[in-house]
mmCIF file of N, CA and C in Angstrom:
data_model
loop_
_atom_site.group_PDB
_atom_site.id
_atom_site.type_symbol
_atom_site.label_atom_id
_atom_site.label_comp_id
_atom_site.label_asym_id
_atom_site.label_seq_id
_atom_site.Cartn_x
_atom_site.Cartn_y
_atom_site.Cartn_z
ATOM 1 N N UNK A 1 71.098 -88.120 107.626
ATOM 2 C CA UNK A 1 70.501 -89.442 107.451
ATOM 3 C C UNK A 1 70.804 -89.946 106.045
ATOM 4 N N UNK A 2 70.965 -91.001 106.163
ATOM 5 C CA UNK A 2 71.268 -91.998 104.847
ATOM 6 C C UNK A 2 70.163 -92.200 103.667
ATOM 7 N N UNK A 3 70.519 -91.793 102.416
ATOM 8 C CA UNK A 3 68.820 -91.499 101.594
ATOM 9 C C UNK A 3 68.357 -93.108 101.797
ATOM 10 N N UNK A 4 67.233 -92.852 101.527
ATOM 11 C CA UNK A 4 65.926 -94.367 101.645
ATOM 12 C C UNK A 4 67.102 -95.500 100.706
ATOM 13 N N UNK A 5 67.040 -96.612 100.728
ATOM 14 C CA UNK A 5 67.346 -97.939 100.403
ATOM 15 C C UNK A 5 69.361 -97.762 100.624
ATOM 16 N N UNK A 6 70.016 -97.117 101.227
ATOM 17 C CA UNK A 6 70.951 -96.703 101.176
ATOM 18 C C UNK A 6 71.773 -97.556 102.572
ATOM 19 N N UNK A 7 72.577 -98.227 102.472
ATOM 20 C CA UNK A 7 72.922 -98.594 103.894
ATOM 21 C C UNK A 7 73.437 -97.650 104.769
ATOM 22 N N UNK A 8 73.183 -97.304 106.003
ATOM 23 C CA UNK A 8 74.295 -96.752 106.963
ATOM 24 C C UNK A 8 75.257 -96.875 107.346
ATOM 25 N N UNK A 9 76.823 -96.085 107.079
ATOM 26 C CA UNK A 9 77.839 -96.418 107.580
ATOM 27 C C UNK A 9 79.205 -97.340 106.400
ATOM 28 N N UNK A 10 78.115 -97.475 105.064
ATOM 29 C CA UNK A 10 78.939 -97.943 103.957
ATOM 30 C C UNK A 10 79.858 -96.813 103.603
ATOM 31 N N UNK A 11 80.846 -96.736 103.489
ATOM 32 C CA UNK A 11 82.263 -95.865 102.993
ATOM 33 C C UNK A 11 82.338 -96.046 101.104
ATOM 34 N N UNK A 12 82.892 -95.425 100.641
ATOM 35 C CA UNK A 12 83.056 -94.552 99.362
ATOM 36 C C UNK A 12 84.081 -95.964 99.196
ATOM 37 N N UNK A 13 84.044 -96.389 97.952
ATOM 38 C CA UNK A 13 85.122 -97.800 97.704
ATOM 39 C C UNK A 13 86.614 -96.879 97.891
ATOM 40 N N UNK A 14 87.379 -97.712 98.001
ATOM 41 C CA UNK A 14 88.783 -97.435 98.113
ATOM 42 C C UNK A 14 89.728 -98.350 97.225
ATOM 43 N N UNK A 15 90.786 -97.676 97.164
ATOM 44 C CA UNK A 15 91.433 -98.158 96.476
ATOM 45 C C UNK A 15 91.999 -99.897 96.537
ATOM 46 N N UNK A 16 93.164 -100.388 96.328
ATOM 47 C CA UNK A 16 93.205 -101.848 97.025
ATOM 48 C C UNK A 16 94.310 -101.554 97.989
ATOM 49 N N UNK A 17 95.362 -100.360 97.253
ATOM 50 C CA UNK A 17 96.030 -100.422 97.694
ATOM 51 C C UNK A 17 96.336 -99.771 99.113
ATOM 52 N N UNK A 18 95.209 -98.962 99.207
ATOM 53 C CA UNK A 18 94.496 -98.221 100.542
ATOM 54 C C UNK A 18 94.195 -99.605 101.289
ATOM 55 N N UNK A 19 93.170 -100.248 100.979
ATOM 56 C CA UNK A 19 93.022 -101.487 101.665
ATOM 57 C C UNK A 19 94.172 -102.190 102.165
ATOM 58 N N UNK A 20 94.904 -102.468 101.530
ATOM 59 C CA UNK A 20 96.086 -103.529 101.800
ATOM 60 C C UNK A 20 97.116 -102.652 102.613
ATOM 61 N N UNK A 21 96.654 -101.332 102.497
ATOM 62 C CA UNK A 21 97.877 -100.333 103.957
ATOM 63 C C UNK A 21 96.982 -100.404 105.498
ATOM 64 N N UNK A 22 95.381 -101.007 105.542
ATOM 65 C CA UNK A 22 95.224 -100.842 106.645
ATOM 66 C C UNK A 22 95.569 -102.168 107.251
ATOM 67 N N UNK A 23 95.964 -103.200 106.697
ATOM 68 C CA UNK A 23 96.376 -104.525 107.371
ATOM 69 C C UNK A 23 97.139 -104.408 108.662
ATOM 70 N N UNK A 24 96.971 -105.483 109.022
ATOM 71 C CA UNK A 24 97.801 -105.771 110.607
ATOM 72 C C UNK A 24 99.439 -105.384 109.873
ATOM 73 N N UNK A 25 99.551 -106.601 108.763
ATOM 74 C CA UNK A 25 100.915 -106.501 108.494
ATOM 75 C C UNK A 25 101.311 -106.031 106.793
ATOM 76 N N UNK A 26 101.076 -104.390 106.990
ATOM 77 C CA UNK A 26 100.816 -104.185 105.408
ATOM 78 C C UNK A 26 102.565 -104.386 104.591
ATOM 79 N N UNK A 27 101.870 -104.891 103.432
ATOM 80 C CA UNK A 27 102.850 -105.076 102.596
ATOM 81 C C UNK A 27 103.695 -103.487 102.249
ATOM 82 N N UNK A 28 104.879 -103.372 101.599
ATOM 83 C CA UNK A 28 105.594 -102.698 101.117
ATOM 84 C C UNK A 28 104.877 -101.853 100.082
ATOM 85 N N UNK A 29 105.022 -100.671 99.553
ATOM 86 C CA UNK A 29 104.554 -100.403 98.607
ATOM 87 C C UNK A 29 105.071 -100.532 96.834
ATOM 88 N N UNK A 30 105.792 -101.116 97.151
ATOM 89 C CA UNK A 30 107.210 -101.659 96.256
ATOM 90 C C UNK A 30 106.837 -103.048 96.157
ATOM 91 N N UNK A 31 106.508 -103.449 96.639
ATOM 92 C CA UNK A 31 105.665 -105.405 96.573
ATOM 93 C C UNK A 31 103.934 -105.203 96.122
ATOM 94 N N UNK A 32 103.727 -104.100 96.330
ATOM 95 C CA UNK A 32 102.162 -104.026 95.774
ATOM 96 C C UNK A 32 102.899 -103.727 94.236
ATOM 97 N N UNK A 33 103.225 -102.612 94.351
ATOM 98 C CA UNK A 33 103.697 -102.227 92.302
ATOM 99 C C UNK A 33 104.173 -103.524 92.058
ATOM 100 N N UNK A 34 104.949 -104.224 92.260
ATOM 101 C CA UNK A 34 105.386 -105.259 91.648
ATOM 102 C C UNK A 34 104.887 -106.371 91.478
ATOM 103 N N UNK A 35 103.966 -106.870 92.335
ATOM 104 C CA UNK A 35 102.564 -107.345 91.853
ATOM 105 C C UNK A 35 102.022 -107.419 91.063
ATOM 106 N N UNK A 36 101.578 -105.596 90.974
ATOM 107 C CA UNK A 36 100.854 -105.138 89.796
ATOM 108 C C UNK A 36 101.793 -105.454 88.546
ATOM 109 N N UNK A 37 102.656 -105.561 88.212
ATOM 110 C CA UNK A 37 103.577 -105.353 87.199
ATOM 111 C C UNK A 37 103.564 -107.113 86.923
ATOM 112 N N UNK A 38 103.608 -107.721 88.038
ATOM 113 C CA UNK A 38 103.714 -109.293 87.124
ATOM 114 C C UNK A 38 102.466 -109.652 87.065
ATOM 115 N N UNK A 39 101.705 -109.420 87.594
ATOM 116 C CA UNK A 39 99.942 -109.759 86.740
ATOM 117 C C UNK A 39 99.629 -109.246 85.445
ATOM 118 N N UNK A 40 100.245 -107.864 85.374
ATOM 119 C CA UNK A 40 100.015 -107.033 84.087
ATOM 120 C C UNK A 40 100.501 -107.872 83.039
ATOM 121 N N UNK A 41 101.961 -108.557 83.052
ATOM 122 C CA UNK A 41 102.951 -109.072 82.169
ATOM 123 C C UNK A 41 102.298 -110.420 81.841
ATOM 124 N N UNK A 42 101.802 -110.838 82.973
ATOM 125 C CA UNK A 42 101.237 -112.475 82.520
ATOM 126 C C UNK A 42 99.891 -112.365 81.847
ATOM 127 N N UNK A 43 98.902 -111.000 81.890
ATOM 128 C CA UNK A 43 97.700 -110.897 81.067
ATOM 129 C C UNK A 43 96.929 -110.644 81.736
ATOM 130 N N UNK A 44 96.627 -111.453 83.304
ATOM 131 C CA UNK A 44 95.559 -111.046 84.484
ATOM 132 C C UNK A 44 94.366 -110.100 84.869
ATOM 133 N N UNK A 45 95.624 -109.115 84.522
ATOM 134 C CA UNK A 45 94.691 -107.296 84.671
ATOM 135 C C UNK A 45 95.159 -106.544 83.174
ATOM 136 N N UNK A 46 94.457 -105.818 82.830
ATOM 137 C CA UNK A 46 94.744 -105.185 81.616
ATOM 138 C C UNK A 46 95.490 -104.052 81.160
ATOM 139 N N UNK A 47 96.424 -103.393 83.128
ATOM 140 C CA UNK A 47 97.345 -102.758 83.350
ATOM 141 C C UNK A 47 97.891 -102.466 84.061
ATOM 142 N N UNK A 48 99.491 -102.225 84.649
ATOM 143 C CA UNK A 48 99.904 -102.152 85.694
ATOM 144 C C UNK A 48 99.519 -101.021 86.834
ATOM 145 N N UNK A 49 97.700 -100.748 86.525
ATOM 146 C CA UNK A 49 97.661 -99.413 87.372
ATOM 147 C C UNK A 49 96.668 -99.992 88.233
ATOM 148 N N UNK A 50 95.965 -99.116 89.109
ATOM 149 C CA UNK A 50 95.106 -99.069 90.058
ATOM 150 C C UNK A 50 93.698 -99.428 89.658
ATOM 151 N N UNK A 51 93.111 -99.111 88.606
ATOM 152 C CA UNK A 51 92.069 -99.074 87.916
ATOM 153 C C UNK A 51 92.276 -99.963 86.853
ATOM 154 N N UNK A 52 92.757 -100.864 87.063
ATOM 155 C CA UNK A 52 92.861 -101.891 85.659
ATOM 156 C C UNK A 52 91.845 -103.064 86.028
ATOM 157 N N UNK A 53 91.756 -103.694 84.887
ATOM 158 C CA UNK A 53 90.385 -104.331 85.301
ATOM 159 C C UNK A 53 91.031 -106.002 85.112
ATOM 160 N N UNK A 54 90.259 -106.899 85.888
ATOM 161 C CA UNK A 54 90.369 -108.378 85.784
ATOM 162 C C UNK A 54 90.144 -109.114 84.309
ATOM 163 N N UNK A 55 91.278 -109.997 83.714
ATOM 164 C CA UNK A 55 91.034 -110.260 82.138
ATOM 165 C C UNK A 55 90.161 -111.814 82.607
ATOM 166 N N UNK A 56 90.036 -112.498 81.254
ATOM 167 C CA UNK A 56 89.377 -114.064 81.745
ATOM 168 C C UNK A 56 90.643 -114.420 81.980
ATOM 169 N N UNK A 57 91.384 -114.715 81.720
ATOM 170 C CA UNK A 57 92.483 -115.523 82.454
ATOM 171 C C UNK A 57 92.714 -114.979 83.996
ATOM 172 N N UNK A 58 92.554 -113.709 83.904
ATOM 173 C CA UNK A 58 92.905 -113.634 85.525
ATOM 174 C C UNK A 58 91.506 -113.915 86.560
ATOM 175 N N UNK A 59 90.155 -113.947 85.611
ATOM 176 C CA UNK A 59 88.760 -114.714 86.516
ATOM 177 C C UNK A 59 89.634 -116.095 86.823
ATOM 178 N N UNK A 60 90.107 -116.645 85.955
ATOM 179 C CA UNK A 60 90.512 -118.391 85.430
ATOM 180 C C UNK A 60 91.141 -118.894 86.649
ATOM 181 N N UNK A 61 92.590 -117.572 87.029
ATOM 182 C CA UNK A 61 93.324 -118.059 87.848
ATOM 183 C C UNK A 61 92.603 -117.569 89.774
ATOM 184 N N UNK A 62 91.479 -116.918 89.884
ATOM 185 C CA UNK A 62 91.259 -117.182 90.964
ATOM 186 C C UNK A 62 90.000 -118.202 90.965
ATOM 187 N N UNK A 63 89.602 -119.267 89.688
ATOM 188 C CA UNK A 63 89.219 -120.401 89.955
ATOM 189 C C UNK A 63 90.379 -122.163 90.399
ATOM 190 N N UNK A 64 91.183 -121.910 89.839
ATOM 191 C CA UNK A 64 92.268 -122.711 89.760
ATOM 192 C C UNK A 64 93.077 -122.802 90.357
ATOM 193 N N UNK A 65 93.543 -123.675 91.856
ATOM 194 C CA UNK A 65 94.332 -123.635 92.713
ATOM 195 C C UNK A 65 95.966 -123.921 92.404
ATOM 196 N N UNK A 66 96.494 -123.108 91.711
ATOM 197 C CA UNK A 66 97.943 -123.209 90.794
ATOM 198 C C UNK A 66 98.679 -121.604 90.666
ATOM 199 N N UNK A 67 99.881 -122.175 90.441
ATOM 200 C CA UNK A 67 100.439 -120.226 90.115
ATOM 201 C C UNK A 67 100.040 -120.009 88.571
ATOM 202 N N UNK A 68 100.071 -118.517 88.645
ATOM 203 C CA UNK A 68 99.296 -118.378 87.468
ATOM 204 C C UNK A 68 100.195 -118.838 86.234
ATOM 205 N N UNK A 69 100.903 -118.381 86.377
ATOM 206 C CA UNK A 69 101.999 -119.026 85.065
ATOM 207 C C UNK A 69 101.538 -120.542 84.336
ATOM 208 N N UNK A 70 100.654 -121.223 85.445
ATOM 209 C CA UNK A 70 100.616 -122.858 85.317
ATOM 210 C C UNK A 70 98.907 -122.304 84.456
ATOM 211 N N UNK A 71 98.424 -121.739 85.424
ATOM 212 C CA UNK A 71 97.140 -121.189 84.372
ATOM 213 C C UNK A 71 96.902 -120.780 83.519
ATOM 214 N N UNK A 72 97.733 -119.419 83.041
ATOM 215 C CA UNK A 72 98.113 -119.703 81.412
ATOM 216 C C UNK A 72 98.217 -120.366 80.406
ATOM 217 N N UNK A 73 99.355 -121.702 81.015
ATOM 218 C CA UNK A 73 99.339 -122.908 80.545
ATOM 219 C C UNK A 73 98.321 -123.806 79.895
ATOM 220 N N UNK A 74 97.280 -124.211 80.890
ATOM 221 C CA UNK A 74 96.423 -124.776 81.025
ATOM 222 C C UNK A 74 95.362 -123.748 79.970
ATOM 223 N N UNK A 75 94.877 -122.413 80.066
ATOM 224 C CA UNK A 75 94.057 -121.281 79.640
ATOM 225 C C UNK A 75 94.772 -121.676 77.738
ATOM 226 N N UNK A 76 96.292 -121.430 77.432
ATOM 227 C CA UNK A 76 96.204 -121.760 76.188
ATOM 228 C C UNK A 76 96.326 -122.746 75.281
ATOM 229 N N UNK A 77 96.972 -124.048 76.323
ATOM 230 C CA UNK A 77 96.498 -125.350 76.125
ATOM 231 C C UNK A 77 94.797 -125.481 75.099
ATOM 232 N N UNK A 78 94.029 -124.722 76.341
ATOM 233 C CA UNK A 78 92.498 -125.201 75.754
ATOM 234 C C UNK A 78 92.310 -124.517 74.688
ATOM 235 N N UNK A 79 93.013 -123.100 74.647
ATOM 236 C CA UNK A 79 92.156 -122.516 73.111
ATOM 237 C C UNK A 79 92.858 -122.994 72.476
ATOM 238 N N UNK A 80 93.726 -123.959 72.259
ATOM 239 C CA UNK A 80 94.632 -124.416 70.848
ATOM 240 C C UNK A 80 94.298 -125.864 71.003
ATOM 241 N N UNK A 81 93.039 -126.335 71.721
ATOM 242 C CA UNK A 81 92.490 -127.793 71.285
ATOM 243 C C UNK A 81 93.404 -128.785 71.995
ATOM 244 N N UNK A 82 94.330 -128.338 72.860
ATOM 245 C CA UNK A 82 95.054 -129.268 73.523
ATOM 246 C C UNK A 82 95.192 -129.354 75.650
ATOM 247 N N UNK A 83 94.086 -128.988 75.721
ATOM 248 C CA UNK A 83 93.582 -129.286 77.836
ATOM 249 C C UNK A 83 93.929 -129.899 78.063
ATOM 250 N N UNK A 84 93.700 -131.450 77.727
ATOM 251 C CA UNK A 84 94.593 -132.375 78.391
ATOM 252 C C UNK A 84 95.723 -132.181 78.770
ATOM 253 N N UNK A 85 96.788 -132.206 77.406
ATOM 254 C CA UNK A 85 98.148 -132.101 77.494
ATOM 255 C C UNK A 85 98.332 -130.998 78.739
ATOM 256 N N UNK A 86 97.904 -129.724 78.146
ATOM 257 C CA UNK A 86 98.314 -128.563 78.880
ATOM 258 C C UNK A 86 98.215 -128.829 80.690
ATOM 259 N N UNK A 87 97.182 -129.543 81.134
ATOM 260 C CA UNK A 87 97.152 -129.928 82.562
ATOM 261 C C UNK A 87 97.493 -131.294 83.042
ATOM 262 N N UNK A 88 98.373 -131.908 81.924
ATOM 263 C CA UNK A 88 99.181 -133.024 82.294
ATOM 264 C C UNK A 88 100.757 -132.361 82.241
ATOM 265 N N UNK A 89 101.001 -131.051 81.601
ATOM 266 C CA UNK A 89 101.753 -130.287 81.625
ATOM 267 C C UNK A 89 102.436 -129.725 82.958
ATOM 268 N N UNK A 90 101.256 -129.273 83.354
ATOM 269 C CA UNK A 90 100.995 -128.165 84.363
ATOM 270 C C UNK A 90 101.762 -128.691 85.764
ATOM 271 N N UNK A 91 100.392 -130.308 85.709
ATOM 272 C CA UNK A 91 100.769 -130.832 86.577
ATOM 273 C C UNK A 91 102.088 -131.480 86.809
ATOM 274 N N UNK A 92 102.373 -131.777 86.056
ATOM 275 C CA UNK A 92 104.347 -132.358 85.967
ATOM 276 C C UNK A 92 105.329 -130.817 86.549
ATOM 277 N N UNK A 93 104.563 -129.944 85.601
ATOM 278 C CA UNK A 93 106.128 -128.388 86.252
ATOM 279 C C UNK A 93 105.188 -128.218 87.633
ATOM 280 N N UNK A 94 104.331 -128.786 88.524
ATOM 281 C CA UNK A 94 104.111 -128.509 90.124
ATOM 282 C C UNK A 94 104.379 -129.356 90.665
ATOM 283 N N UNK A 95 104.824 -130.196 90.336
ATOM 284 C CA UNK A 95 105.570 -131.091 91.669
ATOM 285 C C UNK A 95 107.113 -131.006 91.364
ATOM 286 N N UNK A 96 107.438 -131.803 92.493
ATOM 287 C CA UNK A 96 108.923 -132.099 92.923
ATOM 288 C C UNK A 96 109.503 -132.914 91.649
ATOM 289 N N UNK A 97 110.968 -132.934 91.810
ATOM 290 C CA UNK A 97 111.583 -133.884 91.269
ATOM 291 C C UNK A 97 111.368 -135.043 91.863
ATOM 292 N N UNK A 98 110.856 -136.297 91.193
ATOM 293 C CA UNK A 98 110.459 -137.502 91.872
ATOM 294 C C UNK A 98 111.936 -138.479 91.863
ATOM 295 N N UNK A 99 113.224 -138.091 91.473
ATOM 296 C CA UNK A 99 114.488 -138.328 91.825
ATOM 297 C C UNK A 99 114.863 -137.426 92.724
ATOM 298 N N UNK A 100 114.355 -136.980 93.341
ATOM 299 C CA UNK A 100 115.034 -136.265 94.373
ATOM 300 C C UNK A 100 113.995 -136.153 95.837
ATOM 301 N N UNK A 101 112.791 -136.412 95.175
ATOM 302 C CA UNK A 101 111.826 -136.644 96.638
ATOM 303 C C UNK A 101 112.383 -137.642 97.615
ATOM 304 N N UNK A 102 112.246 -136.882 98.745
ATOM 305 C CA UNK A 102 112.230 -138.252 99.550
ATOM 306 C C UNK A 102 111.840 -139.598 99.647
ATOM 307 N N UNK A 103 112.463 -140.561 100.200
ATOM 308 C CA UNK A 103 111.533 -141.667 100.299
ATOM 309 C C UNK A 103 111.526 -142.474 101.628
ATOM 310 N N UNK A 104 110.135 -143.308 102.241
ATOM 311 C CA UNK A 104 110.486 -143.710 103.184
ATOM 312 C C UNK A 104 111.749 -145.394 103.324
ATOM 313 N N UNK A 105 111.564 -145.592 101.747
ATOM 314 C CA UNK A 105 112.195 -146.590 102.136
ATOM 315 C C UNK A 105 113.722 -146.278 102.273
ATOM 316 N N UNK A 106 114.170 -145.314 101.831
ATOM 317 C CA UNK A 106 115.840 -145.021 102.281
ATOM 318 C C UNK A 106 115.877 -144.173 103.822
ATOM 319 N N UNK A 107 115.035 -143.332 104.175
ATOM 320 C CA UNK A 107 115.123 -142.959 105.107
ATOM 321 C C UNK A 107 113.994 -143.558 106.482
ATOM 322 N N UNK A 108 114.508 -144.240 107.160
ATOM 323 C CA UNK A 108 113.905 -144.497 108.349
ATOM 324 C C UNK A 108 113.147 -144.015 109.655
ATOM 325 N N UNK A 109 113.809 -143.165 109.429
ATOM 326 C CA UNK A 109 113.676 -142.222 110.508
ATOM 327 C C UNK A 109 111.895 -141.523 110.526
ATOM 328 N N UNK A 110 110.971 -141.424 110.829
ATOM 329 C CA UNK A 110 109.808 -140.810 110.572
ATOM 330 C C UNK A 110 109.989 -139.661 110.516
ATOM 331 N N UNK A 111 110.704 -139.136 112.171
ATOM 332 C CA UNK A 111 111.267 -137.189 112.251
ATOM 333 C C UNK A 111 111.595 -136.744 111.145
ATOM 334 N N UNK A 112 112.996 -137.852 110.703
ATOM 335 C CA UNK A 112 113.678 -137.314 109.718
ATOM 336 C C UNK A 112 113.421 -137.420 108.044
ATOM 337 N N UNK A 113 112.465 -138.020 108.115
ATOM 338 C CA UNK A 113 111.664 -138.381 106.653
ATOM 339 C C UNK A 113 110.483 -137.065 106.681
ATOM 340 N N UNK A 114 110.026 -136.650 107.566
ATOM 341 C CA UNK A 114 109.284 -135.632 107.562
ATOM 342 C C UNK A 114 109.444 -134.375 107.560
ATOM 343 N N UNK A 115 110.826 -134.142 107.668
ATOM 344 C CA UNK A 115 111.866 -132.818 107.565
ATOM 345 C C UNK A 115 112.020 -132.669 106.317
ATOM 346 N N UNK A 116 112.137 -133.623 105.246
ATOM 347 C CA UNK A 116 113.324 -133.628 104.198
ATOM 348 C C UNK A 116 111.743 -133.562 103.252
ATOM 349 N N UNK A 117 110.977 -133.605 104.138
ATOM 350 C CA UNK A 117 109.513 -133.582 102.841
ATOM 351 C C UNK A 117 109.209 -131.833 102.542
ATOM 352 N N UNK A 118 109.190 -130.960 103.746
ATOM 353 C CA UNK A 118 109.202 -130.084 103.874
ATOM 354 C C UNK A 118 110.224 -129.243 103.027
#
């Protein structure tokens, strides 16, 4: 029996990378390390291991719907007194080339204006 205030049937934590092997469609184990290795490099986690822990920039970037690289951005934008810029920054390197976006007025076609957006 499970001691008093204890849930039944809770399991011992596991690793992530244990987690991410019981998936329907588990990743490589060569795409998990490498993962680990570009979060480590951008600051995120505090090492490319198993037990490394979440930095504020890497809390930052699972508030902020952007790649992290753009969060950085934005993260040292603000400590150097410049946010604005940095997410008028950000936002310019996430979009398209606006010479090269589509447009409806050259292309007619709806099908084919909706292909070329993709």
């Amino acid at each position: 029996a499970a001691p008093l205030g204890e849930p039944r049937g809770v399991e011992a934590p596991r690793s992530a990378e244990a987690l991410l092997q019981e998936m329907v469609q588990a990743p490589e184990a060569a795409s998990i390390a490498s993962a680990r290795q570009k979060c480590a490099k951008l600051g995120v986690i505090t090492a490319a291991s198993e037990d490394a822990q979440i930095t504020t920039l890497g809390r930052l970037c699972l508030q902020l719907p952007m790649e992290m690289k753009l969060v950085r951005l934005v993260w040292l934008g603000s400590l150097w007194g410049a946010a604005a810029d940095a997410v008028v920054l950000a936002s310019v390197l996430s979009t398209m080339d606006p010479f090269s976006s589509p447009s409806p007025l050259f292309i007619r076609k709806e099908e084919e204006f909706s292909d070329r957006l993709k």
